[in-house]
Amino acid sequence: MLKVAGARLLEERDANLVRSVLASAPVATCMVAARVEETGLHPLRLGGELWGHGSRLTGLCFSGANLVPLRGGPDAMRAFADRALRRRRVCSSLVGPAEQVLTLWDEVEAQWGPAREVRAEQPLMVLSERPHVEPDPLVRQVHLDELERYLPAAVAMFTEEVGVDPSTDGGAAGYRARVADLIASGRAFARFEDGEVVFKAEVGALSSTVGQIQGVWVHPDRRSTGLGTAGTAAVADRLVRGWGRTASLYVNDFNVAARAAYEKVGFRSVGEYATVLL
C-alpha cells in the first residue's frame, strides 16, 4: 500500500499561497482567515498551527483550541489525523466544512472518542444585502464598563449551546478575557432592558470580506417575541452596510426556530458545517 504524504507545518514563506486558498472560499474559511490576516502564520501569534497537504495546498487545516479542517479529500484528512494523533490532544472540538470534519473525525475517533456530541448538519448561511426585516434600533455595541452585566448572558448562551459552563473547571478567567476582548474590539452587541441583557450576539470572526455572527441568545422570558430576529438583523446590518462585509453564521439543523428566524432576516444557505464536541 502506498504511504500517504504527510501534513506539514506551514510557515511565513507559504503565506501567499495560504491567502489564495482562503480567499477561494471566504465564507467557509472566515474563522481562520481572520486570524491569518491579523497575525500571519507564526504559531505563537496565530494561536495554533496551520497545516498543509500537497504542494499546492490541496489540504488545509488549523490546529489550536479547535481543530478546523478547511479543505482536502480523504488523503489529506488522513495526513492531518496522523499529525494530530502524534501529540497530546489540545482541541475541544472539530469544526468546519462538514465533509472535511466528518472525514477527519472518522480517522481520530478511535483514539479521541467517544464525542460528547456530533452535530453533523449545520447549514452555513450568508447575507450580503440589507436585512429583509427592520433591525432592532435598541441593539448596540456593548461598552467595556458593561462587561459584568453582559457576562452572565454570554455564559448562559455558551452553556445552552455547548452543554458546558465555560466558567467551571478553571475556565472562568479565560472566558471572561475572551468576552472582554470581543467587547473591546466592538464585536459584542446587545439590547439592554432595565440593566439586563435581553438579546446578545457577537461577531466572532471578522476577515476583510466576511463577518461570522455567533452566540445569538435571547433571554428565556423574551423568546418567541421577535427579539432574536430583529436583533440578528441589527448585527447583520452593521456587518453588511456598516462594515462592508458579508454576514455569515452557521446553525444546528435541529434548531428549527433559529433557522426560520435567520431565513426571515434574509440569510440563505451556501454550504454545510459540522461540529464534533469533545
PDB file of C-alpha atoms in Angstrom:
ATOM      1  CA  MET A   1       0.000   0.000   0.000  1.00  0.00           C
ATOM      2  CA  LEU A   2       1.302   3.457  -0.887  1.00  0.00           C
ATOM      3  CA  LYS A   3       2.104   5.657   2.061  1.00  0.00           C
ATOM      4  CA  VAL A   4       0.048   8.845   2.181  1.00  0.00           C
ATOM      5  CA  ALA A   5       2.160  12.002   2.088  1.00  0.00           C
ATOM      6  CA  GLY A   6       2.225  13.700   5.471  1.00  0.00           C
ATOM      7  CA  ALA A   7       0.920  17.049   6.591  1.00  0.00           C
ATOM      8  CA  ARG A   8       3.442  19.823   7.083  1.00  0.00           C
ATOM      9  CA  LEU A   9       3.574  22.881   9.287  1.00  0.00           C
ATOM     10  CA  LEU A  10       3.052  25.972   7.165  1.00  0.00           C
ATOM     11  CA  GLU A  11       5.398  28.927   7.567  1.00  0.00           C
ATOM     12  CA  GLU A  12       5.503  32.566   6.534  1.00  0.00           C
ATOM     13  CA  ARG A  13       7.013  31.589   3.192  1.00  0.00           C
ATOM     14  CA  ASP A  14       3.678  29.863   2.472  1.00  0.00           C
ATOM     15  CA  ALA A  15       1.649  32.986   3.260  1.00  0.00           C
ATOM     16  CA  ASN A  16       0.746  33.987  -0.297  1.00  0.00           C
ATOM     17  CA  LEU A  17      -0.465  30.510  -1.186  1.00  0.00           C
ATOM     18  CA  VAL A  18      -2.406  30.240   2.088  1.00  0.00           C
ATOM     19  CA  ARG A  19      -4.131  33.569   1.490  1.00  0.00           C
ATOM     20  CA  SER A  20      -5.042  32.489  -2.036  1.00  0.00           C
ATOM     21  CA  VAL A  21      -6.592  29.268  -0.733  1.00  0.00           C
ATOM     22  CA  LEU A  22      -8.532  31.120   1.986  1.00  0.00           C
ATOM     23  CA  ALA A  23      -9.770  33.718  -0.497  1.00  0.00           C
ATOM     24  CA  SER A  24     -11.172  30.970  -2.737  1.00  0.00           C
ATOM     25  CA  ALA A  25     -13.769  30.119  -0.048  1.00  0.00           C
ATOM     26  CA  PRO A  26     -14.092  33.261   2.085  1.00  0.00           C
ATOM     27  CA  VAL A  27     -17.258  32.272   3.960  1.00  0.00           C
ATOM     28  CA  ALA A  28     -16.230  28.725   4.872  1.00  0.00           C
ATOM     29  CA  THR A  29     -12.734  29.810   5.950  1.00  0.00           C
ATOM     30  CA  CYS A  30     -13.631  33.049   7.767  1.00  0.00           C
ATOM     31  CA  MET A  31     -12.641  31.803  11.225  1.00  0.00           C
ATOM     32  CA  VAL A  32      -9.096  31.036  10.102  1.00  0.00           C
ATOM     33  CA  ALA A  33      -8.751  33.786   7.501  1.00  0.00           C
ATOM     34  CA  ALA A  34      -9.445  36.424  10.148  1.00  0.00           C
ATOM     35  CA  ARG A  35      -6.580  35.102  12.275  1.00  0.00           C
ATOM     36  CA  VAL A  36      -4.155  34.831   9.371  1.00  0.00           C
ATOM     37  CA  GLU A  37      -4.923  38.365   8.169  1.00  0.00           C
ATOM     38  CA  GLU A  38      -4.284  39.758  11.645  1.00  0.00           C
ATOM     39  CA  THR A  39      -1.243  37.765  12.753  1.00  0.00           C
ATOM     40  CA  GLY A  40       0.355  35.897   9.884  1.00  0.00           C
ATOM     41  CA  LEU A  41       1.257  32.214  10.113  1.00  0.00           C
ATOM     42  CA  HIS A  42       3.602  32.040  13.098  1.00  0.00           C
ATOM     43  CA  PRO A  43       2.003  29.640  15.622  1.00  0.00           C
ATOM     44  CA  LEU A  44       2.615  31.847  18.661  1.00  0.00           C
ATOM     45  CA  ARG A  45       0.842  34.804  17.070  1.00  0.00           C
ATOM     46  CA  LEU A  46      -1.743  32.708  15.267  1.00  0.00           C
ATOM     47  CA  GLY A  47      -2.814  30.842  18.408  1.00  0.00           C
ATOM     48  CA  GLY A  48      -2.248  27.477  16.756  1.00  0.00           C
ATOM     49  CA  GLU A  49      -0.637  25.774  13.815  1.00  0.00           C
ATOM     50  CA  LEU A  50      -1.698  25.814  10.190  1.00  0.00           C
ATOM     51  CA  TRP A  51      -1.073  22.504   8.416  1.00  0.00           C
ATOM     52  CA  GLY A  52      -0.889  21.921   4.713  1.00  0.00           C
ATOM     53  CA  HIS A  53      -1.126  18.861   2.488  1.00  0.00           C
ATOM     54  CA  GLY A  54       0.029  18.719  -1.100  1.00  0.00           C
ATOM     55  CA  SER A  55       2.415  21.046  -2.896  1.00  0.00           C
ATOM     56  CA  ARG A  56      -0.418  23.411  -3.833  1.00  0.00           C
ATOM     57  CA  LEU A  57      -2.255  23.092  -0.515  1.00  0.00           C
ATOM     58  CA  THR A  58      -4.980  20.781  -1.708  1.00  0.00           C
ATOM     59  CA  GLY A  59      -5.468  20.209   2.014  1.00  0.00           C
ATOM     60  CA  LEU A  60      -5.529  22.864   4.754  1.00  0.00           C
ATOM     61  CA  CYS A  61      -6.210  22.536   8.485  1.00  0.00           C
ATOM     62  CA  PHE A  62      -5.909  24.801  11.533  1.00  0.00           C
ATOM     63  CA  SER A  63      -4.920  23.173  14.832  1.00  0.00           C
ATOM     64  CA  GLY A  64      -5.498  25.155  18.000  1.00  0.00           C
ATOM     65  CA  ALA A  65      -8.242  25.325  20.631  1.00  0.00           C
ATOM     66  CA  ASN A  66     -10.388  23.893  17.840  1.00  0.00           C
ATOM     67  CA  LEU A  67      -9.300  21.586  15.035  1.00  0.00           C
ATOM     68  CA  VAL A  68     -10.582  23.194  11.828  1.00  0.00           C
ATOM     69  CA  PRO A  69     -10.096  21.235   8.582  1.00  0.00           C
ATOM     70  CA  LEU A  70     -10.848  23.616   5.741  1.00  0.00           C
ATOM     71  CA  ARG A  71     -10.236  21.681   2.553  1.00  0.00           C
ATOM     72  CA  GLY A  72      -8.961  18.356   1.282  1.00  0.00           C
ATOM     73  CA  GLY A  73     -10.045  14.841   0.490  1.00  0.00           C
ATOM     74  CA  PRO A  74      -9.586  11.587   2.415  1.00  0.00           C
ATOM     75  CA  ASP A  75      -5.800  11.502   1.936  1.00  0.00           C
ATOM     76  CA  ALA A  76      -5.421  14.989   3.370  1.00  0.00           C
ATOM     77  CA  MET A  77      -7.691  14.202   6.324  1.00  0.00           C
ATOM     78  CA  ARG A  78      -5.716  11.034   6.995  1.00  0.00           C
ATOM     79  CA  ALA A  79      -2.498  13.031   6.989  1.00  0.00           C
ATOM     80  CA  PHE A  80      -3.961  15.639   9.357  1.00  0.00           C
ATOM     81  CA  ALA A  81      -5.241  12.880  11.647  1.00  0.00           C
ATOM     82  CA  ASP A  82      -1.802  11.281  11.735  1.00  0.00           C
ATOM     83  CA  ARG A  83      -0.201  14.583  12.751  1.00  0.00           C
ATOM     84  CA  ALA A  84      -2.884  15.287  15.366  1.00  0.00           C
ATOM     85  CA  LEU A  85      -2.669  11.828  16.927  1.00  0.00           C
ATOM     86  CA  ARG A  86       1.092  12.038  17.383  1.00  0.00           C
ATOM     87  CA  ARG A  87       0.652  14.654  20.092  1.00  0.00           C
ATOM     88  CA  ARG A  88      -1.495  15.315  23.143  1.00  0.00           C
ATOM     89  CA  ARG A  89      -4.975  16.484  22.196  1.00  0.00           C
ATOM     90  CA  VAL A  90      -5.457  20.191  22.927  1.00  0.00           C
ATOM     91  CA  CYS A  91      -8.611  20.937  20.938  1.00  0.00           C
ATOM     92  CA  SER A  92     -12.090  20.891  22.479  1.00  0.00           C
ATOM     93  CA  SER A  93     -13.876  20.356  19.181  1.00  0.00           C
ATOM     94  CA  LEU A  94     -13.615  19.745  15.464  1.00  0.00           C
ATOM     95  CA  VAL A  95     -15.486  22.358  13.453  1.00  0.00           C
ATOM     96  CA  GLY A  96     -15.632  23.444   9.840  1.00  0.00           C
ATOM     97  CA  PRO A  97     -16.954  22.268   6.466  1.00  0.00           C
ATOM     98  CA  ALA A  98     -18.972  19.118   7.108  1.00  0.00           C
ATOM     99  CA  GLU A  99     -17.259  16.886   4.548  1.00  0.00           C
ATOM    100  CA  GLN A 100     -13.821  17.533   5.997  1.00  0.00           C
ATOM    101  CA  VAL A 101     -14.859  17.485   9.665  1.00  0.00           C
ATOM    102  CA  LEU A 102     -16.716  14.182   9.455  1.00  0.00           C
ATOM    103  CA  THR A 103     -13.955  12.513   7.412  1.00  0.00           C
ATOM    104  CA  LEU A 104     -11.301  13.690   9.870  1.00  0.00           C
ATOM    105  CA  TRP A 105     -13.435  12.554  12.807  1.00  0.00           C
ATOM    106  CA  ASP A 106     -13.637   9.063  11.307  1.00  0.00           C
ATOM    107  CA  GLU A 107      -9.825   8.996  11.387  1.00  0.00           C
ATOM    108  CA  VAL A 108      -9.361  10.145  15.007  1.00  0.00           C
ATOM    109  CA  GLU A 109     -12.484   8.791  16.706  1.00  0.00           C
ATOM    110  CA  ALA A 110     -10.879   5.541  17.836  1.00  0.00           C
ATOM    111  CA  GLN A 111      -8.369   7.456  19.974  1.00  0.00           C
ATOM    112  CA  TRP A 112     -10.272  10.628  20.791  1.00  0.00           C
ATOM    113  CA  GLY A 113     -13.797   9.282  21.104  1.00  0.00           C
ATOM    114  CA  PRO A 114     -16.434   8.996  22.152  1.00  0.00           C
ATOM    115  CA  ALA A 115     -17.570  12.525  21.340  1.00  0.00           C
ATOM    116  CA  ARG A 116     -19.914  14.374  23.676  1.00  0.00           C
ATOM    117  CA  GLU A 117     -21.966  15.198  20.618  1.00  0.00           C
ATOM    118  CA  VAL A 118     -21.668  15.110  16.836  1.00  0.00           C
ATOM    119  CA  ARG A 119     -23.600  17.831  15.029  1.00  0.00           C
ATOM    120  CA  ALA A 120     -23.295  16.566  11.501  1.00  0.00           C
ATOM    121  CA  GLU A 121     -25.578  19.041   9.729  1.00  0.00           C
ATOM    122  CA  GLN A 122     -25.202  22.752  10.387  1.00  0.00           C
ATOM    123  CA  PRO A 123     -26.325  24.969   7.494  1.00  0.00           C
ATOM    124  CA  LEU A 124     -23.777  27.688   6.690  1.00  0.00           C
ATOM    125  CA  MET A 125     -25.727  30.833   5.841  1.00  0.00           C
ATOM    126  CA  VAL A 126     -24.902  34.258   4.398  1.00  0.00           C
ATOM    127  CA  LEU A 127     -26.442  37.681   3.921  1.00  0.00           C
ATOM    128  CA  SER A 128     -24.816  40.277   1.669  1.00  0.00           C
ATOM    129  CA  GLU A 129     -27.615  42.825   1.409  1.00  0.00           C
ATOM    130  CA  ARG A 130     -29.873  44.872   3.637  1.00  0.00           C
ATOM    131  CA  PRO A 131     -31.819  42.592   6.013  1.00  0.00           C
ATOM    132  CA  HIS A 132     -35.366  41.727   4.967  1.00  0.00           C
ATOM    133  CA  VAL A 133     -36.737  42.767   8.376  1.00  0.00           C
ATOM    134  CA  GLU A 134     -36.280  46.005  10.258  1.00  0.00           C
ATOM    135  CA  PRO A 135     -33.200  45.869  12.513  1.00  0.00           C
ATOM    136  CA  ASP A 136     -33.823  46.416  16.225  1.00  0.00           C
ATOM    137  CA  PRO A 137     -32.710  50.039  16.863  1.00  0.00           C
ATOM    138  CA  LEU A 138     -32.007  49.239  20.528  1.00  0.00           C
ATOM    139  CA  VAL A 139     -29.347  46.642  19.745  1.00  0.00           C
ATOM    140  CA  ARG A 140     -25.959  48.331  20.055  1.00  0.00           C
ATOM    141  CA  GLN A 141     -22.308  47.677  20.696  1.00  0.00           C
ATOM    142  CA  VAL A 142     -21.567  46.738  24.309  1.00  0.00           C
ATOM    143  CA  HIS A 143     -19.258  49.038  26.273  1.00  0.00           C
ATOM    144  CA  LEU A 144     -16.373  47.624  28.242  1.00  0.00           C
ATOM    145  CA  ASP A 145     -17.767  49.013  31.504  1.00  0.00           C
ATOM    146  CA  GLU A 146     -20.842  46.812  30.879  1.00  0.00           C
ATOM    147  CA  LEU A 147     -18.823  43.577  30.963  1.00  0.00           C
ATOM    148  CA  GLU A 148     -20.220  42.407  34.299  1.00  0.00           C
ATOM    149  CA  ARG A 149     -23.805  42.856  33.090  1.00  0.00           C
ATOM    150  CA  TYR A 150     -23.089  41.231  29.744  1.00  0.00           C
ATOM    151  CA  LEU A 151     -21.075  38.261  31.009  1.00  0.00           C
ATOM    152  CA  PRO A 152     -23.964  36.270  32.600  1.00  0.00           C
ATOM    153  CA  ALA A 153     -25.810  36.277  29.273  1.00  0.00           C
ATOM    154  CA  ALA A 154     -22.673  35.120  27.466  1.00  0.00           C
ATOM    155  CA  VAL A 155     -22.192  32.286  29.958  1.00  0.00           C
ATOM    156  CA  ALA A 156     -25.863  31.281  29.650  1.00  0.00           C
ATOM    157  CA  MET A 157     -25.613  31.205  25.864  1.00  0.00           C
ATOM    158  CA  PHE A 158     -22.442  29.105  25.884  1.00  0.00           C
ATOM    159  CA  THR A 159     -23.879  26.675  28.411  1.00  0.00           C
ATOM    160  CA  GLU A 160     -27.105  26.216  26.433  1.00  0.00           C
ATOM    161  CA  GLU A 161     -25.289  25.827  23.125  1.00  0.00           C
ATOM    162  CA  VAL A 162     -22.311  23.668  24.089  1.00  0.00           C
ATOM    163  CA  GLY A 163     -23.646  21.912  27.171  1.00  0.00           C
ATOM    164  CA  VAL A 164     -20.746  23.005  29.367  1.00  0.00           C
ATOM    165  CA  ASP A 165     -20.494  26.017  31.680  1.00  0.00           C
ATOM    166  CA  PRO A 166     -17.356  27.866  30.476  1.00  0.00           C
ATOM    167  CA  SER A 167     -16.774  29.325  33.941  1.00  0.00           C
ATOM    168  CA  THR A 168     -16.208  25.922  35.589  1.00  0.00           C
ATOM    169  CA  ASP A 169     -13.037  23.817  35.859  1.00  0.00           C
ATOM    170  CA  GLY A 170     -10.768  26.851  35.966  1.00  0.00           C
ATOM    171  CA  GLY A 171     -12.144  28.369  32.771  1.00  0.00           C
ATOM    172  CA  ALA A 172     -13.758  31.484  34.244  1.00  0.00           C
ATOM    173  CA  ALA A 173     -10.803  33.842  33.797  1.00  0.00           C
ATOM    174  CA  GLY A 174     -10.093  32.731  30.246  1.00  0.00           C
ATOM    175  CA  TYR A 175     -13.710  33.002  29.152  1.00  0.00           C
ATOM    176  CA  ARG A 176     -14.097  36.393  30.809  1.00  0.00           C
ATOM    177  CA  ALA A 177     -10.990  37.606  28.974  1.00  0.00           C
ATOM    178  CA  ARG A 178     -12.353  36.314  25.660  1.00  0.00           C
ATOM    179  CA  VAL A 179     -15.666  38.144  26.164  1.00  0.00           C
ATOM    180  CA  ALA A 180     -13.854  41.300  27.268  1.00  0.00           C
ATOM    181  CA  ASP A 181     -11.748  41.155  24.104  1.00  0.00           C
ATOM    182  CA  LEU A 182     -14.866  40.911  21.934  1.00  0.00           C
ATOM    183  CA  ILE A 183     -16.352  43.919  23.710  1.00  0.00           C
ATOM    184  CA  ALA A 184     -13.141  45.941  23.448  1.00  0.00           C
ATOM    185  CA  SER A 185     -12.918  45.237  19.726  1.00  0.00           C
ATOM    186  CA  GLY A 186     -16.502  46.428  19.175  1.00  0.00           C
ATOM    187  CA  ARG A 187     -17.792  42.996  18.170  1.00  0.00           C
ATOM    188  CA  ALA A 188     -20.246  42.326  21.020  1.00  0.00           C
ATOM    189  CA  PHE A 189     -23.820  43.554  20.587  1.00  0.00           C
ATOM    190  CA  ALA A 190     -26.765  43.568  22.959  1.00  0.00           C
ATOM    191  CA  ARG A 191     -30.125  45.042  23.841  1.00  0.00           C
ATOM    192  CA  PHE A 192     -30.371  46.028  27.498  1.00  0.00           C
ATOM    193  CA  GLU A 193     -33.628  46.490  29.381  1.00  0.00           C
ATOM    194  CA  ASP A 194     -33.514  47.717  32.986  1.00  0.00           C
ATOM    195  CA  GLY A 195     -29.802  46.970  33.007  1.00  0.00           C
ATOM    196  CA  GLU A 196     -30.269  43.355  31.910  1.00  0.00           C
ATOM    197  CA  VAL A 197     -29.344  41.761  28.595  1.00  0.00           C
ATOM    198  CA  VAL A 198     -32.411  40.524  26.732  1.00  0.00           C
ATOM    199  CA  PHE A 199     -30.645  39.907  23.396  1.00  0.00           C
ATOM    200  CA  LYS A 200     -26.992  39.378  22.559  1.00  0.00           C
ATOM    201  CA  ALA A 201     -24.788  38.313  19.677  1.00  0.00           C
ATOM    202  CA  GLU A 202     -21.176  38.676  18.687  1.00  0.00           C
ATOM    203  CA  VAL A 203     -19.094  38.826  15.557  1.00  0.00           C
ATOM    204  CA  GLY A 204     -16.774  36.000  16.478  1.00  0.00           C
ATOM    205  CA  ALA A 205     -14.534  36.270  13.416  1.00  0.00           C
ATOM    206  CA  LEU A 206     -14.024  39.254  11.145  1.00  0.00           C
ATOM    207  CA  SER A 207     -11.974  38.897   7.984  1.00  0.00           C
ATOM    208  CA  SER A 208     -11.513  41.555   5.322  1.00  0.00           C
ATOM    209  CA  THR A 209     -14.605  40.283   3.473  1.00  0.00           C
ATOM    210  CA  VAL A 210     -16.756  38.251   5.903  1.00  0.00           C
ATOM    211  CA  GLY A 211     -18.008  38.562   9.463  1.00  0.00           C
ATOM    212  CA  GLN A 212     -19.232  35.448  11.262  1.00  0.00           C
ATOM    213  CA  ILE A 213     -22.034  36.004  13.767  1.00  0.00           C
ATOM    214  CA  GLN A 214     -22.013  33.761  16.830  1.00  0.00           C
ATOM    215  CA  GLY A 215     -23.533  33.499  20.280  1.00  0.00           C
ATOM    216  CA  VAL A 216     -27.037  34.653  19.357  1.00  0.00           C
ATOM    217  CA  TRP A 217     -29.104  34.497  22.550  1.00  0.00           C
ATOM    218  CA  VAL A 218     -32.445  35.796  23.792  1.00  0.00           C
ATOM    219  CA  HIS A 219     -33.418  35.922  27.446  1.00  0.00           C
ATOM    220  CA  PRO A 220     -35.717  32.946  28.219  1.00  0.00           C
ATOM    221  CA  ASP A 221     -38.523  35.271  29.297  1.00  0.00           C
ATOM    222  CA  ARG A 222     -38.420  37.114  25.957  1.00  0.00           C
ATOM    223  CA  ARG A 223     -38.246  34.255  23.474  1.00  0.00           C
ATOM    224  CA  SER A 224     -40.819  33.920  20.679  1.00  0.00           C
ATOM    225  CA  THR A 225     -41.330  37.691  20.719  1.00  0.00           C
ATOM    226  CA  GLY A 226     -39.274  38.585  17.630  1.00  0.00           C
ATOM    227  CA  LEU A 227     -36.289  39.915  19.581  1.00  0.00           C
ATOM    228  CA  GLY A 228     -33.969  37.302  18.088  1.00  0.00           C
ATOM    229  CA  THR A 229     -34.983  38.065  14.519  1.00  0.00           C
ATOM    230  CA  ALA A 230     -34.766  41.845  14.824  1.00  0.00           C
ATOM    231  CA  GLY A 231     -31.592  41.642  16.920  1.00  0.00           C
ATOM    232  CA  THR A 232     -29.817  39.389  14.434  1.00  0.00           C
ATOM    233  CA  ALA A 233     -30.914  41.737  11.666  1.00  0.00           C
ATOM    234  CA  ALA A 234     -29.283  44.620  13.542  1.00  0.00           C
ATOM    235  CA  VAL A 235     -25.942  42.815  13.817  1.00  0.00           C
ATOM    236  CA  ALA A 236     -26.092  41.649  10.200  1.00  0.00           C
ATOM    237  CA  ASP A 237     -26.927  45.166   9.060  1.00  0.00           C
ATOM    238  CA  ARG A 238     -23.885  46.516  10.895  1.00  0.00           C
ATOM    239  CA  LEU A 239     -21.709  43.954   9.157  1.00  0.00           C
ATOM    240  CA  VAL A 240     -23.121  44.478   5.670  1.00  0.00           C
ATOM    241  CA  ARG A 241     -23.864  48.186   5.481  1.00  0.00           C
ATOM    242  CA  GLY A 242     -21.670  49.458   8.302  1.00  0.00           C
ATOM    243  CA  TRP A 243     -18.521  47.397   7.881  1.00  0.00           C
ATOM    244  CA  GLY A 244     -18.816  46.342   4.242  1.00  0.00           C
ATOM    245  CA  ARG A 245     -18.671  42.596   4.914  1.00  0.00           C
ATOM    246  CA  THR A 246     -20.795  39.623   4.029  1.00  0.00           C
ATOM    247  CA  ALA A 247     -22.597  38.452   7.176  1.00  0.00           C
ATOM    248  CA  SER A 248     -22.400  34.721   7.865  1.00  0.00           C
ATOM    249  CA  LEU A 249     -23.384  32.243  10.542  1.00  0.00           C
ATOM    250  CA  TYR A 250     -23.964  28.538  10.971  1.00  0.00           C
ATOM    251  CA  VAL A 251     -26.823  26.940  12.865  1.00  0.00           C
ATOM    252  CA  ASN A 252     -27.786  23.488  14.089  1.00  0.00           C
ATOM    253  CA  ASP A 253     -30.174  21.806  11.669  1.00  0.00           C
ATOM    254  CA  PHE A 254     -32.437  20.800  14.564  1.00  0.00           C
ATOM    255  CA  ASN A 255     -32.861  24.402  15.729  1.00  0.00           C
ATOM    256  CA  VAL A 256     -35.942  24.999  13.620  1.00  0.00           C
ATOM    257  CA  ALA A 257     -36.873  28.284  15.291  1.00  0.00           C
ATOM    258  CA  ALA A 258     -33.433  29.820  14.780  1.00  0.00           C
ATOM    259  CA  ARG A 259     -33.266  28.691  11.160  1.00  0.00           C
ATOM    260  CA  ALA A 260     -36.670  30.227  10.472  1.00  0.00           C
ATOM    261  CA  ALA A 261     -35.587  33.489  12.107  1.00  0.00           C
ATOM    262  CA  TYR A 262     -32.374  33.696  10.066  1.00  0.00           C
ATOM    263  CA  GLU A 263     -34.238  32.965   6.844  1.00  0.00           C
ATOM    264  CA  LYS A 264     -36.706  35.700   7.704  1.00  0.00           C
ATOM    265  CA  VAL A 265     -33.786  38.101   8.136  1.00  0.00           C
ATOM    266  CA  GLY A 266     -32.654  37.130   4.639  1.00  0.00           C
ATOM    267  CA  PHE A 267     -29.881  34.624   5.274  1.00  0.00           C
ATOM    268  CA  ARG A 268     -29.565  31.846   2.697  1.00  0.00           C
ATOM    269  CA  SER A 269     -27.715  28.537   2.905  1.00  0.00           C
ATOM    270  CA  VAL A 270     -24.489  28.259   0.913  1.00  0.00           C
ATOM    271  CA  GLY A 271     -22.973  25.123   2.436  1.00  0.00           C
ATOM    272  CA  GLU A 272     -22.852  22.928   5.489  1.00  0.00           C
ATOM    273  CA  TYR A 273     -20.696  22.871   8.581  1.00  0.00           C
ATOM    274  CA  ALA A 274     -20.307  20.138  11.178  1.00  0.00           C
ATOM    275  CA  THR A 275     -19.116  20.222  14.782  1.00  0.00           C
ATOM    276  CA  VAL A 276     -17.789  17.417  16.949  1.00  0.00           C
ATOM    277  CA  LEU A 277     -17.805  18.339  20.644  1.00  0.00           C
ATOM    278  CA  LEU A 278     -15.157  16.528  22.700  1.00  0.00           C
TER     279      LEU A 278
END
